[in-house]
mmCIF file of C-alpha atoms in Angstrom:
data_model
loop_
_atom_site.group_PDB
_atom_site.id
_atom_site.type_symbol
_atom_site.label_atom_id
_atom_site.label_comp_id
_atom_site.label_asym_id
_atom_site.label_seq_id
_atom_site.Cartn_x
_atom_site.Cartn_y
_atom_site.Cartn_z
ATOM 1 C CA MET A 1 13.591 -8.834 -0.740
ATOM 2 C CA VAL A 2 13.518 -6.135 2.197
ATOM 3 C CA SER A 3 10.542 -5.550 4.249
ATOM 4 C CA THR A 4 10.525 -4.960 7.879
ATOM 5 C CA GLU A 5 6.773 -5.867 8.139
ATOM 6 C CA TYR A 6 6.004 -9.218 7.261
ATOM 7 C CA PRO A 7 3.464 -11.892 7.973
ATOM 8 C CA PRO A 8 2.090 -13.093 10.339
ATOM 9 C CA MET A 9 2.547 -9.294 11.646
ATOM 10 C CA HIS A 10 -0.406 -7.434 10.387
ATOM 11 C CA GLY A 11 -0.060 -4.683 8.109
ATOM 12 C CA GLY A 12 -0.674 -3.832 4.315
ATOM 13 C CA VAL A 13 3.366 -3.887 3.167
ATOM 14 C CA GLY A 14 4.215 -7.025 4.302
ATOM 15 C CA ARG A 15 0.743 -8.646 2.963
ATOM 16 C CA TYR A 16 1.479 -6.846 -0.337
ATOM 17 C CA THR A 17 5.509 -8.028 0.027
ATOM 18 C CA GLU A 18 4.224 -11.848 0.703
ATOM 19 C CA ASN A 19 1.872 -12.227 -2.106
ATOM 20 C CA LEU A 20 4.694 -11.230 -4.548
ATOM 21 C CA VAL A 21 7.083 -13.361 -2.825
ATOM 22 C CA LYS A 22 4.912 -16.280 -3.286
ATOM 23 C CA SER A 23 4.389 -15.357 -7.206
ATOM 24 C CA LEU A 24 7.856 -15.044 -7.923
ATOM 25 C CA LEU A 25 8.545 -18.227 -6.107
ATOM 26 C CA LEU A 26 6.184 -19.786 -8.637
ATOM 27 C CA ARG A 27 7.897 -18.242 -11.296
ATOM 28 C CA GLY A 28 11.199 -20.171 -10.143
ATOM 29 C CA LEU A 29 13.040 -17.409 -8.674
ATOM 30 C CA GLU A 30 15.071 -17.939 -5.307
ATOM 31 C CA VAL A 31 13.777 -15.061 -2.978
ATOM 32 C CA ASP A 32 15.104 -14.754 0.511
ATOM 33 C CA VAL A 33 13.153 -12.559 2.827
ATOM 34 C CA VAL A 34 14.653 -10.149 5.474
ATOM 35 C CA SER A 35 11.992 -8.923 8.166
ATOM 36 C CA ASP A 36 11.778 -8.003 11.736
ATOM 37 C CA SER A 37 12.199 -10.725 14.128
ATOM 38 C CA HIS A 38 8.131 -11.200 14.460
ATOM 39 C CA GLY A 39 7.807 -11.868 10.459
ATOM 40 C CA ALA A 40 8.540 -14.938 9.034
ATOM 41 C CA GLY A 41 11.408 -13.812 6.728
ATOM 42 C CA ARG A 42 14.339 -16.197 6.277
ATOM 43 C CA TYR A 43 16.803 -13.591 7.729
ATOM 44 C CA HIS A 44 15.835 -11.091 10.755
ATOM 45 C CA GLY A 45 17.161 -8.224 12.308
ATOM 46 C CA LEU A 46 15.331 -5.121 10.789
ATOM 47 C CA SER A 47 13.265 -2.995 12.611
ATOM 48 C CA PRO A 48 11.219 0.375 13.036
ATOM 49 C CA TYR A 49 13.125 1.047 16.385
ATOM 50 C CA LYS A 50 16.679 0.862 15.432
ATOM 51 C CA ARG A 51 18.598 4.108 15.223
ATOM 52 C CA LYS A 52 20.862 5.555 12.875
ATOM 53 C CA ASN A 53 22.931 3.081 11.028
ATOM 54 C CA LEU A 54 21.781 0.120 12.737
ATOM 55 C CA ASN A 55 19.179 -1.358 9.908
ATOM 56 C CA SER A 56 21.612 -0.537 7.176
ATOM 57 C CA ASN A 57 24.331 -2.494 8.678
ATOM 58 C CA VAL A 58 22.234 -5.446 9.166
ATOM 59 C CA LEU A 59 21.383 -5.408 5.503
ATOM 60 C CA THR A 60 24.868 -4.727 4.396
ATOM 61 C CA ALA A 61 26.296 -7.524 6.083
ATOM 62 C CA LEU A 62 23.566 -9.827 5.034
ATOM 63 C CA ILE A 63 24.537 -8.845 1.360
ATOM 64 C CA LYS A 64 27.851 -9.784 1.509
ATOM 65 C CA LYS A 65 27.054 -12.997 3.318
ATOM 66 C CA ILE A 66 24.526 -14.341 0.425
ATOM 67 C CA MET A 67 25.514 -12.383 -2.454
ATOM 68 C CA PRO A 68 22.188 -11.937 -4.436
ATOM 69 C CA ASP A 69 21.632 -10.602 -8.097
ATOM 70 C CA ILE A 70 18.984 -8.354 -7.179
ATOM 71 C CA VAL A 71 18.457 -6.311 -3.947
ATOM 72 C CA HIS A 72 14.154 -5.377 -3.513
ATOM 73 C CA VAL A 73 13.540 -2.753 -0.712
ATOM 74 C CA GLN A 74 10.100 -2.495 0.126
ATOM 75 C CA HIS A 75 10.264 1.077 1.294
ATOM 76 C CA GLU A 76 8.041 2.716 3.679
ATOM 77 C CA HIS A 77 10.045 5.687 5.532
ATOM 78 C CA GLY A 78 8.498 4.451 9.141
ATOM 79 C CA LEU A 79 9.256 0.636 8.549
ATOM 80 C CA TYR A 80 13.355 1.222 8.986
ATOM 81 C CA TYR A 81 13.214 3.834 11.183
ATOM 82 C CA TYR A 82 12.359 7.752 10.497
ATOM 83 C CA ASN A 83 14.148 10.326 12.530
ATOM 84 C CA GLN A 84 12.654 13.975 11.979
ATOM 85 C CA ASN A 85 14.558 16.567 13.321
ATOM 86 C CA PRO A 86 12.385 19.495 14.588
ATOM 87 C CA ILE A 87 15.254 22.051 14.330
ATOM 88 C CA TYR A 88 17.156 21.346 11.243
ATOM 89 C CA PRO A 89 14.852 19.358 8.990
ATOM 90 C CA LEU A 90 18.375 18.597 6.526
ATOM 91 C CA GLN A 91 19.491 15.987 9.107
ATOM 92 C CA SER A 92 16.460 14.173 8.852
ATOM 93 C CA TYR A 93 16.956 10.706 7.915
ATOM 94 C CA THR A 94 15.806 6.963 7.813
ATOM 95 C CA GLY A 95 17.759 4.047 8.894
ATOM 96 C CA LEU A 96 18.411 2.936 5.245
ATOM 97 C CA ASP A 97 19.934 6.320 3.966
ATOM 98 C CA ASP A 98 23.343 4.497 4.630
ATOM 99 C CA PHE A 99 22.458 1.160 2.947
ATOM 100 C CA TYR A 100 22.000 2.862 -0.204
ATOM 101 C CA GLU A 101 25.084 4.513 -0.121
ATOM 102 C CA ARG A 102 27.010 1.232 0.574
ATOM 103 C CA CYS A 103 25.177 -1.467 -1.036
ATOM 104 C CA ASN A 104 26.957 -2.621 -4.721
ATOM 105 C CA VAL A 105 24.153 -5.064 -5.684
ATOM 106 C CA PRO A 106 21.271 -3.128 -7.901
ATOM 107 C CA ILE A 107 18.394 -2.291 -5.727
ATOM 108 C CA VAL A 108 14.831 -2.079 -6.670
ATOM 109 C CA THR A 109 12.493 0.243 -4.778
ATOM 110 C CA THR A 110 9.141 -0.054 -4.256
ATOM 111 C CA PHE A 111 8.042 3.235 -3.111
ATOM 112 C CA HIS A 112 4.706 2.829 -0.616
ATOM 113 C CA THR A 113 4.211 6.527 0.134
ATOM 114 C CA SER A 114 4.540 10.051 -1.279
ATOM 115 C CA MET A 115 2.172 12.880 -0.762
ATOM 116 C CA TYR A 116 1.386 16.215 -1.573
ATOM 117 C CA PHE A 117 1.517 19.304 1.395
ATOM 118 C CA LYS A 118 -2.032 19.079 2.542
ATOM 119 C CA GLN A 119 -2.142 15.246 3.024
ATOM 120 C CA TRP A 120 1.075 15.241 4.738
ATOM 121 C CA MET A 121 0.246 17.789 7.511
ATOM 122 C CA GLN A 122 -3.215 15.826 7.917
ATOM 123 C CA LEU A 123 -0.870 12.578 9.138
ATOM 124 C CA VAL A 124 -0.905 14.386 12.471
ATOM 125 C CA ASN A 125 -3.690 13.671 14.327
ATOM 126 C CA VAL A 126 -5.313 16.955 15.619
ATOM 127 C CA SER A 127 -8.234 16.615 18.150
ATOM 128 C CA LYS A 128 -10.652 19.083 18.334
ATOM 129 C CA LYS A 129 -11.117 19.033 22.224
ATOM 130 C CA LYS A 130 -10.001 22.330 23.525
ATOM 131 C CA LYS A 131 -7.285 20.447 26.087
ATOM 132 C CA ASP A 132 -5.929 18.947 22.974
ATOM 133 C CA LEU A 133 -5.725 22.244 21.045
ATOM 134 C CA LEU A 134 -3.951 23.894 24.081
ATOM 135 C CA ASN A 135 -1.592 21.044 24.385
ATOM 136 C CA LEU A 136 2.033 22.185 23.514
ATOM 137 C CA LYS A 137 2.803 18.964 22.360
ATOM 138 C CA THR A 138 0.345 19.054 19.394
ATOM 139 C CA TYR A 139 1.939 22.214 18.302
ATOM 140 C CA TYR A 140 5.140 20.266 18.415
ATOM 141 C CA LYS A 141 4.021 17.441 15.987
ATOM 142 C CA LEU A 142 2.727 19.892 13.461
ATOM 143 C CA TRP A 143 5.962 22.221 13.308
ATOM 144 C CA ARG A 144 8.214 19.003 12.676
ATOM 145 C CA GLN A 145 5.520 17.767 10.319
ATOM 146 C CA PHE A 146 5.957 21.343 8.777
ATOM 147 C CA ILE A 147 9.388 22.020 8.425
ATOM 148 C CA ASN A 148 10.046 18.247 7.195
ATOM 149 C CA TYR A 149 7.636 18.231 4.266
ATOM 150 C CA HIS A 150 10.655 18.879 1.567
ATOM 151 C CA LYS A 151 13.148 16.720 3.576
ATOM 152 C CA PHE A 152 10.432 13.901 3.172
ATOM 153 C CA HIS A 153 10.581 14.246 -0.788
ATOM 154 C CA SER A 154 14.225 14.753 -0.679
ATOM 155 C CA ILE A 155 14.554 11.372 1.079
ATOM 156 C CA ASN A 156 12.622 9.652 -1.930
ATOM 157 C CA ARG A 157 14.360 11.361 -4.730
ATOM 158 C CA HIS A 158 17.858 10.503 -2.857
ATOM 159 C CA ILE A 159 16.772 6.813 -2.418
ATOM 160 C CA MET A 160 15.472 6.751 -6.152
ATOM 161 C CA ALA A 161 18.990 8.269 -7.555
ATOM 162 C CA LYS A 162 20.884 5.011 -5.553
ATOM 163 C CA SER A 163 17.807 2.447 -6.769
ATOM 164 C CA SER A 164 18.706 0.913 -10.177
ATOM 165 C CA CYS A 165 14.807 1.196 -10.483
ATOM 166 C CA GLY A 166 12.058 2.763 -8.626
ATOM 167 C CA ILE A 167 8.598 0.821 -8.843
ATOM 168 C CA VAL A 168 5.201 2.539 -7.698
ATOM 169 C CA PHE A 169 1.711 1.895 -8.033
ATOM 170 C CA SER A 170 -0.053 4.711 -9.952
ATOM 171 C CA ASN A 171 0.850 7.220 -12.149
ATOM 172 C CA TYR A 172 -0.152 9.877 -9.354
ATOM 173 C CA LEU A 173 2.474 8.273 -7.272
ATOM 174 C CA ARG A 174 4.841 8.366 -10.572
ATOM 175 C CA GLN A 175 4.402 12.423 -10.577
ATOM 176 C CA LEU A 176 5.778 12.898 -6.808
ATOM 177 C CA ILE A 177 8.632 10.393 -7.773
ATOM 178 C CA PRO A 178 10.175 10.823 -11.446
ATOM 179 C CA ASP A 179 11.326 7.874 -13.219
ATOM 180 C CA THR A 180 9.768 5.308 -11.356
ATOM 181 C CA THR A 181 7.857 2.385 -13.281
ATOM 182 C CA VAL A 182 4.369 2.051 -12.585
ATOM 183 C CA VAL A 183 3.233 -1.823 -11.532
ATOM 184 C CA TYR A 184 0.121 -1.864 -9.756
ATOM 185 C CA HIS A 185 -0.834 -3.733 -6.526
ATOM 186 C CA GLY A 186 -1.845 -7.333 -7.229
ATOM 187 C CA SER A 187 -4.949 -8.863 -6.248
ATOM 188 C CA GLU A 188 -6.849 -12.185 -6.897
ATOM 189 C CA PRO A 189 -9.488 -14.331 -5.216
ATOM 190 C CA PHE A 190 -8.196 -16.532 -2.621
ATOM 191 C CA CYS A 191 -9.635 -19.323 -4.449
ATOM 192 C CA GLN A 192 -9.518 -20.322 -8.398
ATOM 193 C CA THR A 193 -13.527 -20.655 -8.070
ATOM 194 C CA VAL A 194 -15.631 -17.911 -7.767
ATOM 195 C CA ILE A 195 -17.727 -17.748 -4.877
ATOM 196 C CA SER A 196 -21.309 -16.216 -5.763
ATOM 197 C CA LYS A 197 -22.346 -13.292 -4.262
ATOM 198 C CA ALA A 198 -25.514 -15.224 -2.276
ATOM 199 C CA GLU A 199 -23.238 -17.755 -1.100
ATOM 200 C CA ALA A 200 -20.631 -15.866 0.458
ATOM 201 C CA ARG A 201 -23.440 -13.782 2.199
ATOM 202 C CA ASN A 202 -25.093 -16.941 3.285
ATOM 203 C CA LYS A 203 -21.699 -17.782 4.943
ATOM 204 C CA LEU A 204 -21.013 -14.379 6.270
ATOM 205 C CA ARG A 205 -24.979 -14.262 7.573
ATOM 206 C CA LEU A 206 -25.151 -10.838 5.659
ATOM 207 C CA PRO A 207 -28.807 -9.798 4.046
ATOM 208 C CA GLN A 208 -29.299 -11.645 0.725
ATOM 209 C CA ASN A 209 -31.230 -8.151 -0.411
ATOM 210 C CA GLY A 210 -30.163 -4.916 -1.933
ATOM 211 C CA ARG A 211 -26.654 -3.880 -2.161
ATOM 212 C CA LEU A 212 -23.698 -3.594 0.259
ATOM 213 C CA ALA A 213 -21.083 -1.493 0.555
ATOM 214 C CA LEU A 214 -17.608 -2.546 2.440
ATOM 215 C CA ALA A 215 -15.655 -0.287 4.591
ATOM 216 C CA GLN A 216 -12.296 -2.657 5.617
ATOM 217 C CA GLY A 217 -9.145 -1.786 6.818
ATOM 218 C CA PHE A 218 -6.900 -0.600 9.628
ATOM 219 C CA PHE A 219 -8.264 1.767 12.317
ATOM 220 C CA THR A 220 -6.574 4.974 11.774
ATOM 221 C CA ASN A 221 -7.234 8.468 11.583
ATOM 222 C CA THR A 222 -6.080 8.709 8.080
ATOM 223 C CA LYS A 223 -8.766 6.143 7.098
ATOM 224 C CA GLY A 224 -11.586 8.593 7.452
ATOM 225 C CA TRP A 225 -13.532 6.435 10.037
ATOM 226 C CA ASP A 226 -15.163 9.508 11.441
ATOM 227 C CA MET A 227 -17.488 9.560 8.276
ATOM 228 C CA ILE A 228 -19.037 6.402 8.907
ATOM 229 C CA LYS A 229 -21.021 7.757 12.122
ATOM 230 C CA LYS A 230 -22.027 10.690 9.586
ATOM 231 C CA ILE A 231 -23.493 8.926 6.362
ATOM 232 C CA GLN A 232 -26.749 8.189 6.225
ATOM 233 C CA MET A 233 -26.741 5.290 3.557
ATOM 234 C CA PRO A 234 -29.634 5.860 0.870
ATOM 235 C CA LYS A 235 -32.174 3.009 0.255
ATOM 236 C CA ASN A 236 -30.931 -0.175 -1.274
ATOM 237 C CA TRP A 237 -27.629 0.142 0.277
ATOM 238 C CA LYS A 238 -26.406 -0.832 3.817
ATOM 239 C CA LEU A 239 -22.726 -0.323 5.285
ATOM 240 C CA VAL A 240 -20.496 -3.614 6.348
ATOM 241 C CA ILE A 241 -17.603 -2.803 8.280
ATOM 242 C CA ASN A 242 -14.617 -4.589 9.279
ATOM 243 C CA PHE A 243 -11.550 -2.952 11.113
ATOM 244 C CA SER A 244 -8.164 -3.705 12.799
ATOM 245 C CA LYS A 245 -4.713 -2.547 13.797
ATOM 246 C CA ASN A 246 -1.571 -2.593 11.868
ATOM 247 C CA PHE A 247 1.275 -4.224 14.101
ATOM 248 C CA TYR A 248 2.991 -1.185 15.016
ATOM 249 C CA ASN A 249 0.092 1.244 14.788
ATOM 250 C CA LYS A 250 -0.077 2.968 18.503
ATOM 251 C CA GLU A 251 -2.631 5.377 17.450
ATOM 252 C CA ASN A 252 -5.422 5.666 19.844
ATOM 253 C CA ILE A 253 -8.585 7.229 18.066
ATOM 254 C CA GLU A 254 -11.613 8.195 19.825
ATOM 255 C CA ILE A 255 -14.728 7.424 17.180
ATOM 256 C CA LYS A 256 -17.697 6.010 18.246
ATOM 257 C CA LEU A 257 -19.315 4.024 15.608
ATOM 258 C CA PRO A 258 -23.079 3.996 15.469
ATOM 259 C CA GLU A 259 -25.226 0.799 15.929
ATOM 260 C CA LYS A 260 -27.812 1.821 13.256
ATOM 261 C CA ASN A 261 -27.415 1.857 9.563
ATOM 262 C CA ILE A 262 -24.114 -0.346 9.659
ATOM 263 C CA ILE A 263 -23.205 -4.268 9.884
ATOM 264 C CA ASN A 264 -20.049 -4.442 11.869
ATOM 265 C CA LEU A 265 -18.420 -7.607 11.474
ATOM 266 C CA ASN A 266 -16.073 -7.372 14.386
ATOM 267 C CA LYS A 267 -13.547 -9.877 12.588
ATOM 268 C CA ASP A 268 -10.452 -7.883 13.435
ATOM 269 C CA TYR A 269 -7.328 -8.652 10.813
ATOM 270 C CA LEU A 270 -8.683 -11.071 8.059
ATOM 271 C CA THR A 271 -6.690 -14.275 6.321
ATOM 272 C CA GLU A 272 -6.644 -14.227 2.652
ATOM 273 C CA GLU A 273 -9.322 -16.702 2.642
ATOM 274 C CA GLU A 274 -11.741 -14.448 4.946
ATOM 275 C CA LEU A 275 -11.094 -11.334 2.816
ATOM 276 C CA SER A 276 -11.690 -12.801 0.057
ATOM 277 C CA LEU A 277 -15.120 -14.782 0.733
ATOM 278 C CA LEU A 278 -16.322 -10.816 1.981
ATOM 279 C CA LEU A 279 -15.179 -9.272 -1.101
ATOM 280 C CA PHE A 280 -17.490 -11.738 -2.947
ATOM 281 C CA ALA A 281 -20.396 -10.915 -0.775
ATOM 282 C CA VAL A 282 -20.336 -6.811 -1.265
ATOM 283 C CA ASP A 283 -20.980 -4.958 -4.172
ATOM 284 C CA ALA A 284 -18.833 -1.848 -3.647
ATOM 285 C CA LEU A 285 -15.541 -0.688 -1.348
ATOM 286 C CA PHE A 286 -16.096 2.564 0.934
ATOM 287 C CA LEU A 287 -12.635 4.546 0.978
ATOM 288 C CA PRO A 288 -13.661 7.682 2.754
ATOM 289 C CA TYR A 289 -9.968 8.249 3.146
ATOM 290 C CA LYS A 290 -8.454 11.241 4.426
ATOM 291 C CA VAL A 291 -4.719 10.488 3.371
ATOM 292 C CA SER A 292 -4.036 7.954 0.693
ATOM 293 C CA SER A 293 -0.749 7.478 -0.953
ATOM 294 C CA GLY A 294 -2.134 4.230 -2.424
ATOM 295 C CA SER A 295 -4.711 2.002 -1.354
ATOM 296 C CA GLY A 296 -4.335 -1.881 -1.228
ATOM 297 C CA THR A 297 -7.909 -2.103 -0.163
ATOM 298 C CA MET A 298 -9.178 -0.789 -3.714
ATOM 299 C CA PHE A 299 -7.137 -3.200 -5.449
ATOM 300 C CA ASP A 300 -8.545 -5.796 -3.524
ATOM 301 C CA GLY A 301 -11.987 -4.872 -4.411
ATOM 302 C CA LEU A 302 -10.852 -4.698 -8.254
ATOM 303 C CA GLY A 303 -9.439 -7.792 -8.216
ATOM 304 C CA HIS A 304 -12.794 -9.375 -7.452
ATOM 305 C CA GLY A 305 -14.689 -6.968 -9.561
ATOM 306 C CA LYS A 306 -15.754 -4.580 -7.145
ATOM 307 C CA PRO A 307 -15.900 -1.108 -7.879
ATOM 308 C CA PHE A 308 -15.357 1.796 -5.257
ATOM 309 C CA ILE A 309 -16.514 5.023 -3.699
ATOM 310 C CA ALA A 310 -13.609 7.140 -2.233
ATOM 311 C CA SER A 311 -12.785 10.631 -1.414
ATOM 312 C CA ASP A 312 -11.522 12.805 -4.085
ATOM 313 C CA LEU A 313 -7.696 12.216 -3.737
ATOM 314 C CA GLY A 314 -5.144 12.183 -6.347
ATOM 315 C CA PHE A 315 -4.640 8.454 -6.134
ATOM 316 C CA PHE A 316 -8.136 7.484 -6.145
ATOM 317 C CA ARG A 317 -8.777 10.155 -8.984
ATOM 318 C CA GLU A 318 -6.761 8.216 -11.101
ATOM 319 C CA PHE A 319 -8.648 5.010 -11.279
ATOM 320 C CA SER A 320 -11.904 6.959 -11.302
ATOM 321 C CA ASN A 321 -10.980 8.320 -14.482
ATOM 322 C CA MET A 322 -10.563 4.869 -15.612
ATOM 323 C CA ASN A 323 -14.370 3.869 -14.519
ATOM 324 C CA LEU A 324 -13.101 1.717 -11.650
ATOM 325 C CA GLY A 325 -15.308 3.785 -9.348
ATOM 326 C CA ILE A 326 -16.498 7.519 -8.245
ATOM 327 C CA VAL A 327 -14.715 9.803 -6.131
ATOM 328 C CA SER A 328 -16.667 12.662 -3.864
ATOM 329 C CA LYS A 329 -16.183 15.626 -1.930
ATOM 330 C CA ARG A 330 -15.454 14.239 1.652
ATOM 331 C CA ASP A 331 -18.529 15.039 3.524
ATOM 332 C CA PRO A 332 -21.485 12.846 3.925
ATOM 333 C CA LYS A 333 -24.415 14.122 1.423
ATOM 334 C CA SER A 334 -21.944 14.034 -1.640
ATOM 335 C CA PHE A 335 -21.109 10.357 -0.628
ATOM 336 C CA GLU A 336 -24.796 9.424 -0.252
ATOM 337 C CA ARG A 337 -24.982 10.945 -3.898
ATOM 338 C CA VAL A 338 -22.417 9.275 -5.087
ATOM 339 C CA PHE A 339 -24.011 5.948 -3.806
ATOM 340 C CA MET A 340 -27.207 6.581 -5.621
ATOM 341 C CA GLU A 341 -25.137 7.296 -8.696
ATOM 342 C CA LEU A 342 -23.154 3.994 -8.348
ATOM 343 C CA ASP A 343 -26.691 2.056 -8.242
ATOM 344 C CA GLN A 344 -28.258 3.151 -10.994
ATOM 345 C CA ASN A 345 -24.734 2.812 -13.337
ATOM 346 C CA TYR A 346 -23.889 -0.644 -11.611
ATOM 347 C CA GLN A 347 -23.337 -2.496 -14.314
ATOM 348 C CA LYS A 348 -21.018 -0.202 -16.301
ATOM 349 C CA PHE A 349 -18.411 0.389 -13.272
ATOM 350 C CA GLU A 350 -18.614 -3.408 -12.494
ATOM 351 C CA LEU A 351 -17.607 -4.608 -16.213
ATOM 352 C CA HIS A 352 -14.664 -2.018 -15.828
ATOM 353 C CA ALA A 353 -13.530 -3.366 -12.600
ATOM 354 C CA LYS A 354 -13.916 -6.956 -13.433
ATOM 355 C CA GLU A 355 -11.645 -6.406 -17.084
ATOM 356 C CA PHE A 356 -8.998 -4.289 -14.725
ATOM 357 C CA GLY A 357 -9.215 -7.140 -12.365
ATOM 358 C CA ARG A 358 -7.704 -9.635 -14.832
ATOM 359 C CA LYS A 359 -4.463 -7.214 -15.098
ATOM 360 C CA ILE A 360 -3.452 -7.404 -11.789
ATOM 361 C CA LEU A 361 -3.532 -10.942 -11.163
ATOM 362 C CA TRP A 362 -0.611 -11.919 -9.098
ATOM 363 C CA ASP A 363 1.314 -13.854 -11.785
ATOM 364 C CA ASN A 364 1.051 -10.824 -14.053
ATOM 365 C CA ILE A 365 2.173 -8.675 -11.438
ATOM 366 C CA ALA A 366 5.105 -11.531 -10.943
ATOM 367 C CA ARG A 367 5.839 -11.286 -14.632
ATOM 368 C CA GLN A 368 6.486 -7.666 -14.827
ATOM 369 C CA HIS A 369 8.671 -8.069 -11.715
ATOM 370 C CA ILE A 370 10.811 -10.335 -13.090
ATOM 371 C CA GLN A 371 11.198 -7.957 -16.373
ATOM 372 C CA ILE A 372 12.726 -5.443 -14.469
ATOM 373 C CA TYR A 373 14.858 -7.814 -12.532
ATOM 374 C CA THR A 374 16.079 -9.716 -15.649
ATOM 375 C CA ASN A 375 16.943 -6.216 -17.530
ATOM 376 C CA LEU A 376 19.008 -5.130 -13.912
ATOM 377 C CA ALA A 377 20.909 -8.552 -13.786
ATOM 378 C CA GLU A 378 22.218 -8.473 -17.461
ATOM 379 C CA LYS A 379 23.118 -4.576 -17.187
ATOM 380 C CA ALA A 380 24.673 -5.630 -14.004
ATOM 381 C CA LYS A 381 26.693 -8.891 -15.853
ATOM 382 C CA ILE A 382 28.141 -6.751 -18.390
ATOM 383 C CA SER A 383 29.212 -3.639 -15.967
ATOM 384 C CA MET A 384 30.688 -6.067 -13.301
ATOM 385 C CA GLY A 385 31.805 -8.787 -15.417
ATOM 386 C CA VAL A 386 30.797 -12.633 -14.675
ATOM 387 C CA THR A 387 32.615 -12.704 -10.960
ATOM 388 C CA HIS A 388 29.205 -11.125 -9.405
ATOM 389 C CA PHE A 389 27.125 -13.976 -10.762
ATOM 390 C CA HIS A 390 28.169 -16.518 -8.235
ATOM 391 C CA SER A 391 26.612 -19.799 -9.665
ATOM 392 C CA GLU A 392 24.666 -21.340 -12.802
ATOM 393 C CA ASP A 393 21.477 -20.725 -11.263
ATOM 394 C CA SER A 394 22.193 -16.890 -10.902
ATOM 395 C CA LEU A 395 18.959 -14.418 -12.071
ATOM 396 C CA TYR A 396 20.219 -14.005 -15.287
ATOM 397 C CA ASN A 397 20.743 -17.921 -16.550
ATOM 398 C CA LYS A 398 17.600 -18.383 -15.197
ATOM 399 C CA ILE A 399 15.261 -16.407 -17.100
ATOM 400 C CA THR A 400 15.534 -15.344 -20.941
ATOM 401 C CA ALA A 401 16.691 -12.175 -22.258
ATOM 402 C CA PRO A 402 14.069 -9.448 -21.295
ATOM 403 C CA LYS A 403 12.270 -6.782 -23.757
ATOM 404 C CA PRO A 404 12.988 -3.301 -22.565
ATOM 405 C CA ILE A 405 11.115 -1.650 -19.638
ATOM 406 C CA HIS A 406 8.244 0.666 -20.460
ATOM 407 C CA LYS A 407 7.526 3.220 -17.701
ATOM 408 C CA ASP A 408 4.054 1.891 -17.329
ATOM 409 C CA ILE A 409 4.048 -1.497 -18.192
ATOM 410 C CA ASN A 410 0.652 -2.698 -16.920
ATOM 411 C CA ASN A 411 -0.961 -1.845 -20.441
ATOM 412 C CA LYS A 412 2.398 -3.716 -22.015
ATOM 413 C CA LEU A 413 1.606 -7.058 -20.915
ATOM 414 C CA SER A 414 -1.283 -9.120 -21.630
ATOM 415 C CA PRO A 415 -3.017 -11.297 -18.951
#
């Protein structure tokens, strides 16, 4: 399992990877993780700051050493060094491009990021201050982002072509990266025992009366924290916020959050247990994002039976169409109206969220991954001969023969 970001490092990709690995281990697979030296992987050497082919060289040497049956890459461009050429975008690359060319073991790639042009350009944080608007550095960043849009997608297409299977978290992402397989982001309560809303609120010293919406995540421009200071929560609703910084994030945004109308927990990055307790305490997730390829926070909420309110972006719209939440234009008045709509129809949305939550239990997600791995191991055994499968403990010998992979296998497996 390849992920530069890995706990105890703070980051959504790392947290997702750790939960997936734990679930695969419980299913009897042998999984070795390679990560940054700050992560708790068994092997190290990856870094987003290593230039050109250094990350590829680390992985290529490791594959030769341990001879795995499958290599699974959690792919986020910036985690493996992402060079965007400001003049010749065809020369832009990631630090894993060469590895995909050289690897002779079946590769599964989970794509964590892809987006359309408007969101792509919004990744550049442009301050509205006059001195920043006149800064040549700002125009340079916008220009570099603009001319690299098509190359960004061509990198994903190249990686998909070199992968034996590509995984995405939604049909929205599958449209952007064709021929991938949809396997949802897993989520479930930390403890098997469900904690009552009243008990969770009491432990966190949150008000017992009324509805609580939670804005939780990394303090970055793309997460839409600017909306917090603009929105006036309607009657019967209060907004709870908690934010932290990603391990690699150097973004310095200036948003003065109001002291009124919100409850700021100031807890920084939460453990699995702390996050689960907080999700039991609230009624809904508030996701006023400017940009989103996916949202682990949304899945975390759904895993606890909590619907969401989010910006009308393609990713959120897909799950809103499943009655798991409501999307809105990204302005305060529209969000306020949507909160009232959710309040009036809360039981319907809560029911759908709880039903969906049973689909994304981590054991279900692990079984879906094992189905993919087994298909690939069987194909590799046929095409490469038994010499590739170096021991009786190989993946192919551990797992029973798989069913054919369906392009959206979430609805093909019972909980």
